[in-house]
Coordinates of C-alpha atoms in Angstrom, one line a residue:
Chain A
M1 CA 80.7 207.3 137.0
R2 CA 82.9 205.5 135.2
N3 CA 83.8 201.8 136.3
K4 CA 86.8 200.5 134.7
Q5 CA 86.5 196.3 134.7
V6 CA 88.7 193.6 134.2
I7 CA 86.4 191.1 132.4
F8 CA 86.7 187.3 132.3
R9 CA 85.9 186.3 129.1
D10 CA 85.2 182.7 128.9
F11 CA 86.4 179.3 130.9
L12 CA 89.5 178.1 129.8
A13 CA 89.7 174.1 128.0
K14 CA 90.8 171.7 130.3
G15 CA 94.8 172.0 130.8
A16 CA 94.6 175.7 128.7
F17 CA 97.2 177.7 130.7
P18 CA 96.0 180.8 131.3
K19 CA 96.3 184.3 129.0
E20 CA 95.9 187.6 129.2
S21 CA 93.6 187.5 126.1
D22 CA 91.2 185.2 128.6
M23 CA 90.2 188.7 130.1
E24 CA 89.6 192.2 128.9
V25 CA 90.0 195.7 130.2
T26 CA 86.4 197.5 129.7
E27 CA 84.7 200.1 130.9
S28 CA 81.2 200.3 132.5
T29 CA 79.3 202.8 134.7
V30 CA 78.3 202.9 138.2
D31 CA 76.3 205.5 140.5
V32 CA 78.5 205.8 143.3
T33 CA 76.0 207.8 145.5
R34 CA 72.7 205.3 144.6
A35 CA 74.4 201.9 144.0
V36 CA 73.2 200.5 147.5
A37 CA 69.5 199.9 147.3
E38 CA 66.7 200.9 149.7
G39 CA 66.9 198.1 152.1
S40 CA 69.5 196.2 151.3
K41 CA 72.7 195.3 153.2
G42 CA 75.2 195.4 150.6
V43 CA 78.2 197.8 150.4
L44 CA 79.9 200.1 147.7
V45 CA 83.0 200.0 147.9
K46 CA 85.8 201.8 145.7
N47 CA 88.6 199.2 145.2
L48 CA 92.4 200.0 146.5
Y49 CA 94.5 196.7 146.2
L50 CA 94.0 193.2 144.2
S51 CA 95.4 190.2 145.1
C52 CA 96.7 187.7 142.7
D53 CA 96.2 184.2 144.4
P54 CA 97.1 180.9 143.0
Y55 CA 93.3 179.2 143.6
M56 CA 92.1 182.0 141.8
R57 CA 93.2 179.5 138.6
G58 CA 90.3 177.2 140.0
G59 CA 87.7 179.7 138.7
M60 CA 88.8 179.7 135.2
R61 CA 87.4 176.3 134.6
K62 CA 84.0 175.5 134.2
L63 CA 83.2 172.8 136.7
T64 CA 80.4 170.4 137.0
D65 CA 80.7 169.2 140.4
P66 CA 80.9 172.2 142.8
A67 CA 82.8 169.9 145.3
E68 CA 85.7 169.6 142.4
S69 CA 87.3 173.2 143.5
Y70 CA 87.1 175.4 146.2
A71 CA 87.1 178.0 144.3
A72 CA 83.5 179.7 143.1
S73 CA 84.1 179.9 139.4
F74 CA 84.5 183.1 137.7
Q75 CA 81.4 184.4 135.6
P76 CA 81.9 184.6 132.0
G77 CA 80.9 188.3 131.3
S78 CA 81.5 189.7 134.6
P79 CA 84.6 191.0 136.6
V80 CA 87.4 189.0 137.8
T81 CA 86.2 187.9 141.8
G82 CA 89.3 187.6 144.2
F83 CA 90.4 189.2 147.4
G84 CA 91.7 193.2 147.5
V85 CA 91.2 195.9 149.5
A86 CA 88.4 198.4 149.5
R87 CA 87.2 202.0 151.0
V88 CA 83.4 202.0 151.4
L89 CA 81.5 204.6 149.9
E90 CA 78.2 203.5 150.6
S91 CA 76.7 201.1 152.9
G92 CA 73.4 199.6 153.4
H93 CA 75.2 196.8 156.6
R94 CA 75.3 198.1 160.4
K95 CA 78.9 196.7 160.9
F96 CA 80.5 199.4 158.1
E97 CA 79.7 202.5 157.1
K98 CA 81.5 205.3 154.7
G99 CA 85.3 205.3 155.2
D100 CA 86.1 202.5 156.6
L101 CA 88.9 200.2 154.9
V102 CA 87.9 196.9 154.4
W103 CA 89.4 193.6 153.3
G104 CA 87.6 190.4 151.4
L105 CA 86.3 189.5 148.6
T106 CA 85.7 191.9 145.8
G107 CA 85.7 192.5 141.9
W108 CA 88.2 193.2 139.6
E109 CA 87.0 196.7 138.9
E110 CA 87.2 200.4 140.5
Y111 CA 83.7 199.8 142.5
S112 CA 82.4 197.3 143.3
L113 CA 78.8 196.5 145.2
L114 CA 79.9 193.7 147.4
P115 CA 76.1 192.1 148.7
A116 CA 77.0 190.2 151.4
P117 CA 80.2 192.3 153.3
E118 CA 80.3 190.4 156.6
T119 CA 83.1 188.1 155.2
C120 CA 85.1 190.8 154.8
F121 CA 87.4 192.3 157.6
K122 CA 87.6 195.7 158.8
I123 CA 90.9 197.7 158.4
E124 CA 91.8 198.7 161.8
H125 CA 95.6 199.4 162.0
T126 CA 96.6 201.8 159.0
D127 CA 100.2 202.2 160.3
V128 CA 101.7 199.2 158.1
P129 CA 101.1 199.7 154.2
L130 CA 97.2 198.7 153.3
S131 CA 98.5 196.4 150.6
Y132 CA 99.7 194.0 153.3
Y133 CA 95.9 193.3 153.7
T134 CA 96.0 191.1 150.3
G135 CA 98.8 188.9 151.8
L136 CA 101.1 189.7 154.7
L137 CA 98.1 190.5 156.5
G138 CA 95.1 188.9 154.8
M139 CA 94.0 185.6 153.4
P140 CA 97.6 184.6 152.5
G141 CA 99.1 186.0 156.5
L142 CA 96.5 183.5 157.6
R143 CA 96.9 180.9 155.5
A144 CA 100.8 180.8 156.4
Y145 CA 100.1 180.7 160.5
A146 CA 97.1 178.5 160.3
G147 CA 98.9 175.9 158.5
F148 CA 102.2 176.2 159.9
F149 CA 101.1 176.8 163.3
E150 CA 98.1 174.6 163.5
L151 CA 98.6 172.1 161.3
C152 CA 102.5 171.2 161.1
S153 CA 102.3 170.7 165.1
P154 CA 106.1 172.5 164.9
K155 CA 109.1 171.6 167.1
K156 CA 112.0 173.9 168.0
G157 CA 114.8 172.3 166.0
E158 CA 112.6 170.3 163.6
T159 CA 113.7 170.9 159.4
V160 CA 111.4 172.4 157.1
F161 CA 111.1 172.4 153.4
I162 CA 109.4 175.3 151.7
S163 CA 108.5 175.2 147.9
A164 CA 107.4 178.5 145.9
A165 CA 109.0 179.8 149.0
S166 CA 109.3 183.3 147.7
G167 CA 105.6 183.4 147.1
A168 CA 102.6 184.9 149.1
V169 CA 102.1 182.5 151.4
G170 CA 106.2 180.5 151.2
Q171 CA 107.7 183.7 152.2
L172 CA 106.0 184.5 155.4
A173 CA 105.7 180.1 156.3
G174 CA 109.2 180.3 156.3
Q175 CA 109.8 183.4 158.4
F176 CA 107.1 181.8 160.7
A177 CA 109.4 178.8 161.0
K178 CA 112.6 180.7 161.3
L179 CA 111.2 182.6 164.0
F180 CA 110.2 179.4 165.9
G181 CA 113.4 177.8 165.9
C182 CA 113.6 175.8 163.0
Y183 CA 115.8 175.1 160.4
V184 CA 114.8 176.4 156.8
V185 CA 115.4 175.6 153.1
G186 CA 112.8 176.8 150.1
S187 CA 113.0 176.0 147.2
A188 CA 112.0 178.7 144.1
G189 CA 112.5 179.1 140.5
S190 CA 115.1 181.7 139.7
K191 CA 118.5 182.6 141.0
E192 CA 116.6 186.3 141.9
K193 CA 113.9 184.6 144.2
V194 CA 117.3 182.3 145.6
D195 CA 119.3 185.4 146.7
L196 CA 116.1 186.7 148.2
L197 CA 115.2 184.1 150.6
K198 CA 118.6 183.7 152.3
N199 CA 119.6 187.4 152.3
K200 CA 116.4 189.4 152.9
L201 CA 114.2 186.8 154.2
G202 CA 116.4 184.8 156.7
F203 CA 115.8 181.1 155.6
D204 CA 119.0 179.2 156.5
E205 CA 119.5 177.6 152.4
A206 CA 117.0 177.7 149.3
F207 CA 118.1 176.6 146.2
N208 CA 116.8 177.0 142.6
Y209 CA 114.9 174.0 141.7
K210 CA 115.2 174.6 138.3
E211 CA 119.0 173.8 138.1
E212 CA 118.8 170.9 140.0
S213 CA 118.9 168.1 137.7
N214 CA 118.1 165.4 140.5
L215 CA 115.9 167.2 143.0
D216 CA 116.3 164.1 145.6
A217 CA 120.0 164.5 145.9
A218 CA 119.3 168.3 146.3
L219 CA 117.3 167.5 149.1
K220 CA 119.1 164.9 150.7
R221 CA 121.9 167.2 150.4
Y222 CA 119.7 170.6 152.6
F223 CA 118.6 167.8 154.9
P224 CA 121.1 165.0 155.2
E225 CA 118.9 163.7 157.8
G226 CA 115.3 164.0 156.5
I227 CA 112.4 166.4 156.7
D228 CA 110.1 167.0 159.7
I229 CA 107.8 169.3 157.7
Y230 CA 107.3 170.0 154.2
F231 CA 105.4 173.3 153.7
E232 CA 103.5 172.8 150.0
N233 CA 102.6 175.9 148.0
V234 CA 103.0 174.5 144.4
G235 CA 99.9 171.5 144.0
G236 CA 102.5 170.3 141.4
K237 CA 102.2 171.1 138.0
D238 CA 98.3 170.0 138.5
Y239 CA 96.9 173.5 138.4
N240 CA 97.4 174.0 134.3
L241 CA 98.3 170.2 133.2
E242 CA 95.3 168.0 131.6
Q243 CA 96.8 165.1 132.8
P244 CA 98.3 165.7 136.0
K245 CA 101.5 164.1 136.9
G246 CA 101.5 161.3 139.4
V247 CA 102.9 161.1 142.3
P248 CA 104.5 157.5 142.5
N249 CA 105.8 157.0 146.4
L250 CA 102.9 157.9 148.2
I251 CA 103.3 154.3 150.0
Q252 CA 106.0 155.9 151.7
I253 CA 103.0 157.8 154.0
S254 CA 102.9 154.7 155.1
M255 CA 106.4 153.5 155.8
K256 CA 107.4 157.1 157.3
E257 CA 104.5 157.7 159.0
V258 CA 103.6 160.6 157.1
R259 CA 100.6 163.0 157.6
M260 CA 99.5 164.9 155.2
E261 CA 96.7 167.7 155.2
G262 CA 95.0 169.6 152.9
F263 CA 93.4 172.9 154.7
S264 CA 91.0 175.8 153.6
V265 CA 91.8 178.9 155.5
L266 CA 87.9 179.7 155.3
D267 CA 87.9 177.1 158.8
Y268 CA 90.4 179.1 160.6
Y269 CA 89.2 182.8 160.3
H270 CA 88.5 182.5 164.1
L271 CA 92.4 182.9 164.7
Y272 CA 92.3 186.2 162.3
L273 CA 92.6 188.7 165.5
K274 CA 95.2 185.9 167.5
F275 CA 97.4 186.3 163.7
L276 CA 97.3 189.8 163.3
N277 CA 98.4 190.4 167.5
M278 CA 101.3 188.3 166.6
V279 CA 101.9 189.4 163.6
L280 CA 101.4 193.2 164.0
P281 CA 104.5 194.1 166.6
Q282 CA 106.9 191.7 164.2
I283 CA 106.4 194.1 161.7
K284 CA 106.8 196.7 163.4
E285 CA 109.8 195.7 165.1
G286 CA 111.4 194.5 161.4
R287 CA 111.2 190.9 162.3
I288 CA 109.3 189.7 159.4
V289 CA 109.5 191.3 156.5
Y290 CA 107.5 191.1 153.3
V291 CA 108.5 191.4 149.5
E292 CA 105.3 192.5 147.3
D293 CA 105.3 193.1 143.2
T294 CA 103.1 195.2 142.3
F295 CA 101.2 196.3 139.1
K296 CA 99.9 199.5 138.8
G297 CA 96.6 200.1 137.7
L298 CA 93.5 197.4 136.9
E299 CA 94.8 197.4 133.5
N300 CA 98.2 195.8 134.2
G301 CA 95.5 192.6 136.2
P302 CA 95.3 190.3 133.3
A303 CA 99.7 190.4 133.1
A304 CA 99.9 189.8 137.1
L305 CA 97.3 187.2 137.3
V306 CA 98.7 185.1 134.4
G307 CA 102.7 186.0 136.0
L308 CA 101.9 184.2 138.8
F309 CA 101.0 180.9 136.7
S310 CA 104.4 181.3 134.6
N311 CA 107.4 181.8 137.6
C312 CA 107.8 185.4 136.2
D313 CA 106.3 186.5 139.9
V314 CA 108.9 187.2 142.7
G315 CA 106.8 188.2 146.2
K316 CA 103.5 189.1 146.6
Q317 CA 101.4 190.0 143.3
V318 CA 99.8 192.8 144.2
I319 CA 97.8 195.1 141.8
L320 CA 97.6 198.8 142.5
V321 CA 93.6 200.3 141.6
S322 CA 94.2 203.3 143.4
R323 CA 96.3 204.9 146.4
E324 CA 93.0 206.0 148.2
Chain J
M1 CA 115.9 117.5 168.2
R2 CA 115.1 118.6 164.7
N3 CA 114.3 121.7 164.1
K4 CA 112.6 122.1 160.8
Q5 CA 112.4 125.7 159.3
V6 CA 111.9 127.8 156.6
I7 CA 114.9 129.6 155.2
F8 CA 114.8 132.8 153.2
R9 CA 117.4 132.3 150.4
D10 CA 118.1 135.6 149.1
F11 CA 116.8 139.2 148.3
L12 CA 114.6 139.4 145.4
A13 CA 115.2 142.1 142.5
K14 CA 113.3 145.2 142.6
G15 CA 110.0 144.9 140.9
A16 CA 110.2 140.8 141.4
F17 CA 107.3 139.3 142.7
P18 CA 107.8 136.8 145.3
K19 CA 107.7 133.0 145.0
E20 CA 108.1 130.0 146.7
S21 CA 111.1 129.2 145.4
D22 CA 112.7 132.3 147.1
M23 CA 112.3 130.7 150.7
E24 CA 113.4 126.5 151.1
V25 CA 112.0 124.0 154.1
T26 CA 114.8 122.3 155.4
E27 CA 116.0 121.1 158.6
S28 CA 118.2 122.0 161.4
T29 CA 118.9 120.7 165.3
V30 CA 118.4 122.4 167.9
D31 CA 119.3 121.4 172.0
V32 CA 115.8 122.1 173.6
T33 CA 117.4 122.4 177.4
R34 CA 120.2 123.8 176.8
A35 CA 119.0 126.2 174.1
V36 CA 119.4 129.3 176.7
A37 CA 122.7 130.3 177.6
E38 CA 123.9 131.1 181.2
G39 CA 123.2 134.8 182.2
S40 CA 121.2 135.1 178.9
K41 CA 117.7 136.9 178.8
G42 CA 116.7 135.2 175.5
V43 CA 113.6 132.6 175.6
L44 CA 113.3 129.2 173.6
V45 CA 109.9 128.7 172.2
K46 CA 108.1 126.3 170.3
N47 CA 106.2 127.9 167.4
L48 CA 102.7 127.3 167.5
Y49 CA 100.9 130.0 164.9
L50 CA 103.3 131.5 162.1
S51 CA 101.4 134.6 160.3
C52 CA 101.5 135.8 157.0
D53 CA 101.8 139.8 156.8
P54 CA 101.9 142.0 153.5
Y55 CA 104.5 144.5 155.6
M56 CA 106.9 140.8 155.0
R57 CA 107.6 141.4 151.1
G58 CA 110.1 144.9 152.6
G59 CA 112.0 142.0 154.3
M60 CA 112.4 140.5 151.4
R61 CA 114.2 143.6 149.7
K62 CA 118.3 144.9 150.3
L63 CA 117.8 147.9 152.0
T64 CA 120.9 150.4 151.0
D65 CA 118.7 153.1 153.0
P66 CA 117.3 151.6 156.5
A67 CA 114.8 154.2 156.8
E68 CA 113.5 152.8 153.6
S69 CA 111.2 150.6 155.2
Y70 CA 109.6 149.8 158.8
A71 CA 110.7 145.8 158.3
A72 CA 113.7 145.0 158.6
S73 CA 115.5 142.4 156.1
F74 CA 115.2 139.4 156.4
Q75 CA 118.8 137.4 156.3
P76 CA 119.6 135.3 153.3
G77 CA 120.9 131.8 154.4
S78 CA 118.2 132.9 157.4
P79 CA 114.6 131.9 158.9
V80 CA 112.1 134.0 157.9
T81 CA 110.9 136.3 160.5
G82 CA 107.8 137.3 161.4
F83 CA 104.4 137.6 164.0
G84 CA 103.5 134.0 165.7
V85 CA 102.3 132.6 168.8
A86 CA 104.7 130.6 170.6
R87 CA 105.0 128.5 174.3
V88 CA 107.7 128.7 176.4
L89 CA 109.7 126.1 177.1
E90 CA 112.8 127.6 178.3
S91 CA 113.4 131.4 179.7
G92 CA 116.3 133.4 181.2
H93 CA 113.7 136.4 181.1
R94 CA 112.1 137.5 184.5
K95 CA 109.3 138.2 182.7
F96 CA 108.4 134.5 181.1
E97 CA 108.4 131.1 181.9
K98 CA 108.3 127.4 181.2
G99 CA 104.8 126.7 179.6
D100 CA 103.7 130.3 179.2
L101 CA 102.1 131.2 176.0
V102 CA 102.9 134.5 174.4
W103 CA 103.0 136.2 170.6
G104 CA 105.5 138.5 168.9
L105 CA 107.9 138.3 166.7
T106 CA 109.6 135.1 166.2
G107 CA 111.5 132.7 163.5
W108 CA 109.4 130.6 160.9
E109 CA 110.9 127.4 162.5
E110 CA 109.5 124.7 164.8
Y111 CA 111.6 126.2 167.8
S112 CA 112.9 130.1 167.8
L113 CA 115.6 131.0 170.6
L114 CA 114.1 134.5 171.1
P115 CA 116.9 136.5 172.7
A116 CA 115.1 139.8 173.3
P117 CA 111.5 138.5 174.5
E118 CA 110.2 141.6 176.3
T119 CA 108.5 142.6 172.9
C120 CA 106.3 139.8 173.2
F121 CA 103.2 139.7 175.1
K122 CA 102.1 137.5 177.4
I123 CA 98.5 135.5 176.8
E124 CA 96.7 135.7 179.3
H125 CA 93.0 135.0 177.7
T126 CA 92.7 131.0 176.3
D127 CA 88.9 130.9 175.6
V128 CA 89.4 132.1 172.1
P129 CA 91.4 130.5 169.2
L130 CA 95.0 130.3 169.7
S131 CA 95.8 131.7 166.3
Y132 CA 93.8 134.7 166.7
Y133 CA 96.7 136.1 168.7
T134 CA 98.6 136.3 165.2
G135 CA 94.9 138.0 163.7
L136 CA 92.3 139.8 165.4
L137 CA 94.3 139.3 168.8
G138 CA 97.3 140.1 167.7
M139 CA 99.0 142.6 165.6
P140 CA 96.5 143.1 162.5
G141 CA 94.1 143.7 165.1
L142 CA 95.6 146.7 167.2
R143 CA 96.5 148.0 163.4
A144 CA 92.7 148.2 162.6
Y145 CA 91.7 149.1 166.0
A146 CA 94.3 151.9 166.3
G147 CA 94.0 152.6 162.7
F148 CA 89.9 153.6 163.0
F149 CA 89.8 154.6 166.4
E150 CA 92.5 156.8 167.1
L151 CA 93.4 157.9 163.4
C152 CA 90.3 158.1 161.2
S153 CA 88.4 160.2 164.5
P154 CA 85.1 158.1 163.6
K155 CA 81.5 160.0 164.1
K156 CA 78.5 158.0 164.0
G157 CA 76.9 157.8 160.4
E158 CA 79.9 159.0 158.4
T159 CA 80.9 157.3 155.3
V160 CA 83.7 154.3 156.0
F161 CA 85.4 152.8 152.1
I162 CA 87.9 149.8 153.6
S163 CA 90.3 148.1 150.8
A164 CA 91.6 144.7 151.2
A165 CA 88.1 145.1 153.2
S166 CA 88.5 140.6 153.7
G167 CA 92.2 141.1 154.9
A168 CA 94.0 139.9 158.2
V169 CA 93.2 144.3 158.9
G170 CA 90.5 144.9 156.8
Q171 CA 87.8 142.6 157.8
L172 CA 88.4 143.9 162.0
A173 CA 88.2 147.6 160.4
G174 CA 85.1 147.3 158.9
Q175 CA 83.5 145.7 161.8
F176 CA 84.6 148.2 164.5
A177 CA 83.4 150.6 162.0
K178 CA 80.0 149.1 161.6
L179 CA 79.5 148.9 165.7
F180 CA 80.7 152.1 166.2
G181 CA 77.6 153.2 163.5
C182 CA 79.1 154.0 160.1
Y183 CA 77.8 153.1 156.9
V184 CA 80.8 150.6 155.9
V185 CA 81.7 149.4 152.0
G186 CA 84.1 146.9 151.4
S187 CA 86.1 146.2 147.9
A188 CA 87.8 142.7 148.0
G189 CA 89.2 140.6 144.8
S190 CA 86.7 137.7 144.4
K191 CA 83.2 136.9 144.3
E192 CA 84.3 134.2 147.6
K193 CA 85.6 137.6 149.6
V194 CA 82.5 139.7 148.6
D195 CA 80.2 137.1 149.7
L196 CA 82.1 136.6 153.3
L197 CA 81.4 140.5 153.4
K198 CA 78.3 141.2 152.8
N199 CA 77.0 138.1 154.2
K200 CA 79.4 136.8 157.1
L201 CA 81.3 140.3 158.4
G202 CA 78.2 142.2 158.2
F203 CA 79.5 145.2 156.0
D204 CA 76.7 147.3 154.5
E205 CA 77.8 146.5 150.2
A206 CA 80.4 145.3 149.4
F207 CA 82.1 144.9 145.8
N208 CA 84.6 143.6 143.3
Y209 CA 87.2 145.6 141.7
K210 CA 88.4 143.5 139.3
E211 CA 84.3 143.3 138.2
E212 CA 84.6 147.6 137.7
S213 CA 85.9 148.9 134.9
N214 CA 85.4 152.3 136.3
L215 CA 86.2 152.4 140.0
D216 CA 85.5 156.3 140.3
A217 CA 81.5 155.1 138.8
A218 CA 82.0 152.2 141.8
L219 CA 82.6 154.5 144.3
K220 CA 79.5 157.3 143.1
R221 CA 77.1 154.4 143.2
Y222 CA 77.8 153.2 146.9
F223 CA 79.1 156.4 148.3
P224 CA 77.1 159.1 146.3
E225 CA 77.0 161.9 149.2
G226 CA 81.1 161.1 149.3
I227 CA 83.3 158.9 151.3
D228 CA 84.4 160.4 154.9
I229 CA 86.8 157.7 155.9
Y230 CA 88.9 155.8 153.4
F231 CA 91.3 153.0 155.5
E232 CA 93.4 151.8 153.3
N233 CA 95.3 148.5 153.2
V234 CA 96.5 148.2 149.6
G235 CA 99.6 149.6 149.2
G236 CA 98.7 150.2 145.8
K237 CA 100.6 147.8 143.5
D238 CA 104.1 149.6 144.8
Y239 CA 104.2 146.5 146.7
N240 CA 105.8 144.3 143.9
L241 CA 106.2 147.2 140.9
E242 CA 109.2 148.2 140.0
Q243 CA 107.8 151.1 138.5
P244 CA 104.8 151.8 141.1
K245 CA 102.0 153.8 139.5
G246 CA 101.6 157.4 141.0
V247 CA 98.6 158.6 142.2
P248 CA 97.3 162.1 140.0
N249 CA 95.1 163.6 141.6
L250 CA 96.7 164.7 144.7
I251 CA 96.0 168.5 144.4
Q252 CA 92.4 166.3 146.2
I253 CA 94.2 166.7 149.7
S254 CA 93.9 170.5 149.3
M255 CA 90.7 171.2 147.3
K256 CA 88.8 168.8 149.8
E257 CA 91.1 169.0 152.8
V258 CA 91.4 166.0 153.3
R259 CA 94.0 164.2 156.1
M260 CA 95.8 161.4 154.9
E261 CA 97.8 159.3 157.4
G262 CA 100.4 156.5 157.7
F263 CA 101.1 155.0 161.1
S264 CA 103.2 152.2 162.5
V265 CA 100.9 150.1 165.0
L266 CA 104.3 149.9 167.2
D267 CA 103.2 153.4 168.1
Y268 CA 100.2 151.9 169.6
Y269 CA 101.6 148.9 171.6
H270 CA 100.8 150.8 174.5
L271 CA 96.8 150.4 174.1
Y272 CA 96.9 146.8 173.5
L273 CA 95.1 145.8 176.9
K274 CA 92.5 148.6 176.1
F275 CA 91.8 147.2 172.9
L276 CA 91.6 143.7 174.1
N277 CA 89.6 144.5 176.9
M278 CA 87.0 146.0 174.3
V279 CA 87.4 143.7 171.5
L280 CA 87.2 140.0 174.0
P281 CA 83.6 140.1 175.1
Q282 CA 82.5 141.4 171.5
I283 CA 84.1 138.0 170.2
K284 CA 82.4 136.1 173.2
E285 CA 78.9 138.0 172.5
G286 CA 79.8 136.9 168.3
R287 CA 79.4 140.5 167.8
I288 CA 82.6 140.3 165.9
V289 CA 84.2 137.4 163.6
Y290 CA 87.0 136.4 162.1
V291 CA 87.9 134.5 159.1
E292 CA 91.2 132.8 158.9
D293 CA 92.5 131.1 156.1
T294 CA 94.5 128.2 158.1
F295 CA 97.6 126.6 156.2
K296 CA 98.6 123.1 158.1
G297 CA 102.4 122.6 158.1
L298 CA 106.0 124.6 157.9
E299 CA 106.3 123.4 154.9
N300 CA 103.3 125.1 153.9
G301 CA 104.7 128.2 154.8
P302 CA 106.1 129.6 151.5
A303 CA 102.9 129.1 149.7
A304 CA 100.9 131.2 152.2
L305 CA 103.2 133.9 152.2
V306 CA 103.0 134.2 148.4
G307 CA 99.7 133.6 148.3
L308 CA 98.9 137.0 150.3
F309 CA 100.4 138.4 147.0
S310 CA 98.5 136.9 144.6
N311 CA 95.0 137.5 145.5
C312 CA 94.0 133.7 146.5
D313 CA 93.9 134.3 150.3
V314 CA 90.7 134.7 151.7
G315 CA 90.6 136.3 155.2
K316 CA 93.8 136.0 157.6
Q317 CA 96.5 133.9 156.5
V318 CA 97.6 131.5 159.4
I319 CA 100.7 128.7 159.5
L320 CA 99.3 126.2 162.0
V321 CA 102.9 124.7 162.9
S322 CA 101.9 122.5 165.7
R323 CA 98.8 122.2 168.2
E324 CA 100.7 122.6 171.5

């Protein structure tokens, strides 16, 4: 059977901005009935939704030191890899059987052979949009949950600032903080996103950082008594710049007794079921909403991924490959 | 009675380097027998040892926002303030009586009237050098202890890097880490300091950062498998520069799941007795040593303080005002 694929062409030069032409949509073939070899513990899946996430920028860079990035490099000439929702067509793994829905790491193609599917989660709850398992109910959701509740040690009434607040993680971190009883302000890069934050996602305040000539003044305006928690979703301009801009006031870490902590969501997978039990009722009762920006068709994958780095995205970027 | 004082002249311009002429040694008078007014809870003390600490740079700067610095500003025209060891001459406070030895915040003068002495600790153990209560057994010691044991969450065998390693705090943090079973490397700014670290303070390795053209390479040489704990004692060049140099690779906080935390030793005063019980036997058994650089006479105070910021100091800078 034909297998449309989004192929990663070659590593980007240091400091280069990702372009659609760094990827290529081609076609290969797959024998869907005999893809899983005798004795293999792999599964063959049909990909339904694919996720665009900022960490994927790291996969486009040739690494000399594997410790340099948490994202394994993409393979030039092979499909882009990332999180997705898929249906099992054939299984050599006892945890999965034909027809199961799963989410986890997969390839940007119609059909993927996953040699080590045990890192995928089986999807048990299908009374919510399946695409949510790339975002709200997937890795970004768990990242927002673990980041806010496990790392930020929030207290009711604390003030919370969230950057990239309309993104896949930010919109959830903000809603979690609001439900917890915090005062929440978000920043984003367009009027449309700011409206979304204030009118749909329930943030107390939001502002367009591009319209603020003095960001310090903007933060003072919204936080006259300071910020207790800053949930950082941007990584500065570091993702794409060759010479990242330095942070000049790091001594404030000492002056203001700040704790700054980076984390990998992989260390919090054990909390996934706890997270799901908390968040599913909130979704059904309408107390948590989620904004997605869906790109229909695998051939629009490159545009969706590039859009993530050019501030065109609103909400979670998802690629719809197939509805079933 | 005459009271020699080191007067702070005026606030430094932003970015100015502290100079001896920013202070002036003058003489005032004090009535040592009637200094504590009827009904006052203050004490009059005779200062014996005064401490030079890096945080004092903050007191020389005019602050517009009191949250900007943990160091209260000095008062132009009044004595420099800082930690010291003193003997009580007269007391209006029930916690102290005449003859008591104390350590805590005092003035750079022969005699000080302390209006709120309850933040001072009474000195019970006098079988160690009294000057140690400005360093090893005072604020810097508690800072090294709380910083290493409470904040760094060390594990045996971890690799520890300490900057300004021969300083008041660094030399202790390094010795604590060695006694705990870590591999410890320190950096300092002269051959003399490096020798001290390796030969007297028991560091596994030490290097002169001024002789390394590539600091990354130096760190790779001493830590081929990476650094688990970095105990930062420098604050970059932020103390004295108008435009602090930015830290460009902050995204590694996220990539490498780093926790970076600033703290104030004031939040750890409740651990002081626990710290003292741990460290006193180690001193007596010679397992912890301490290097001091003593400036004799209050009139050498300005030189001692300025030396702290020009890398001339070796070990803890102490001013000997009077032996008893």
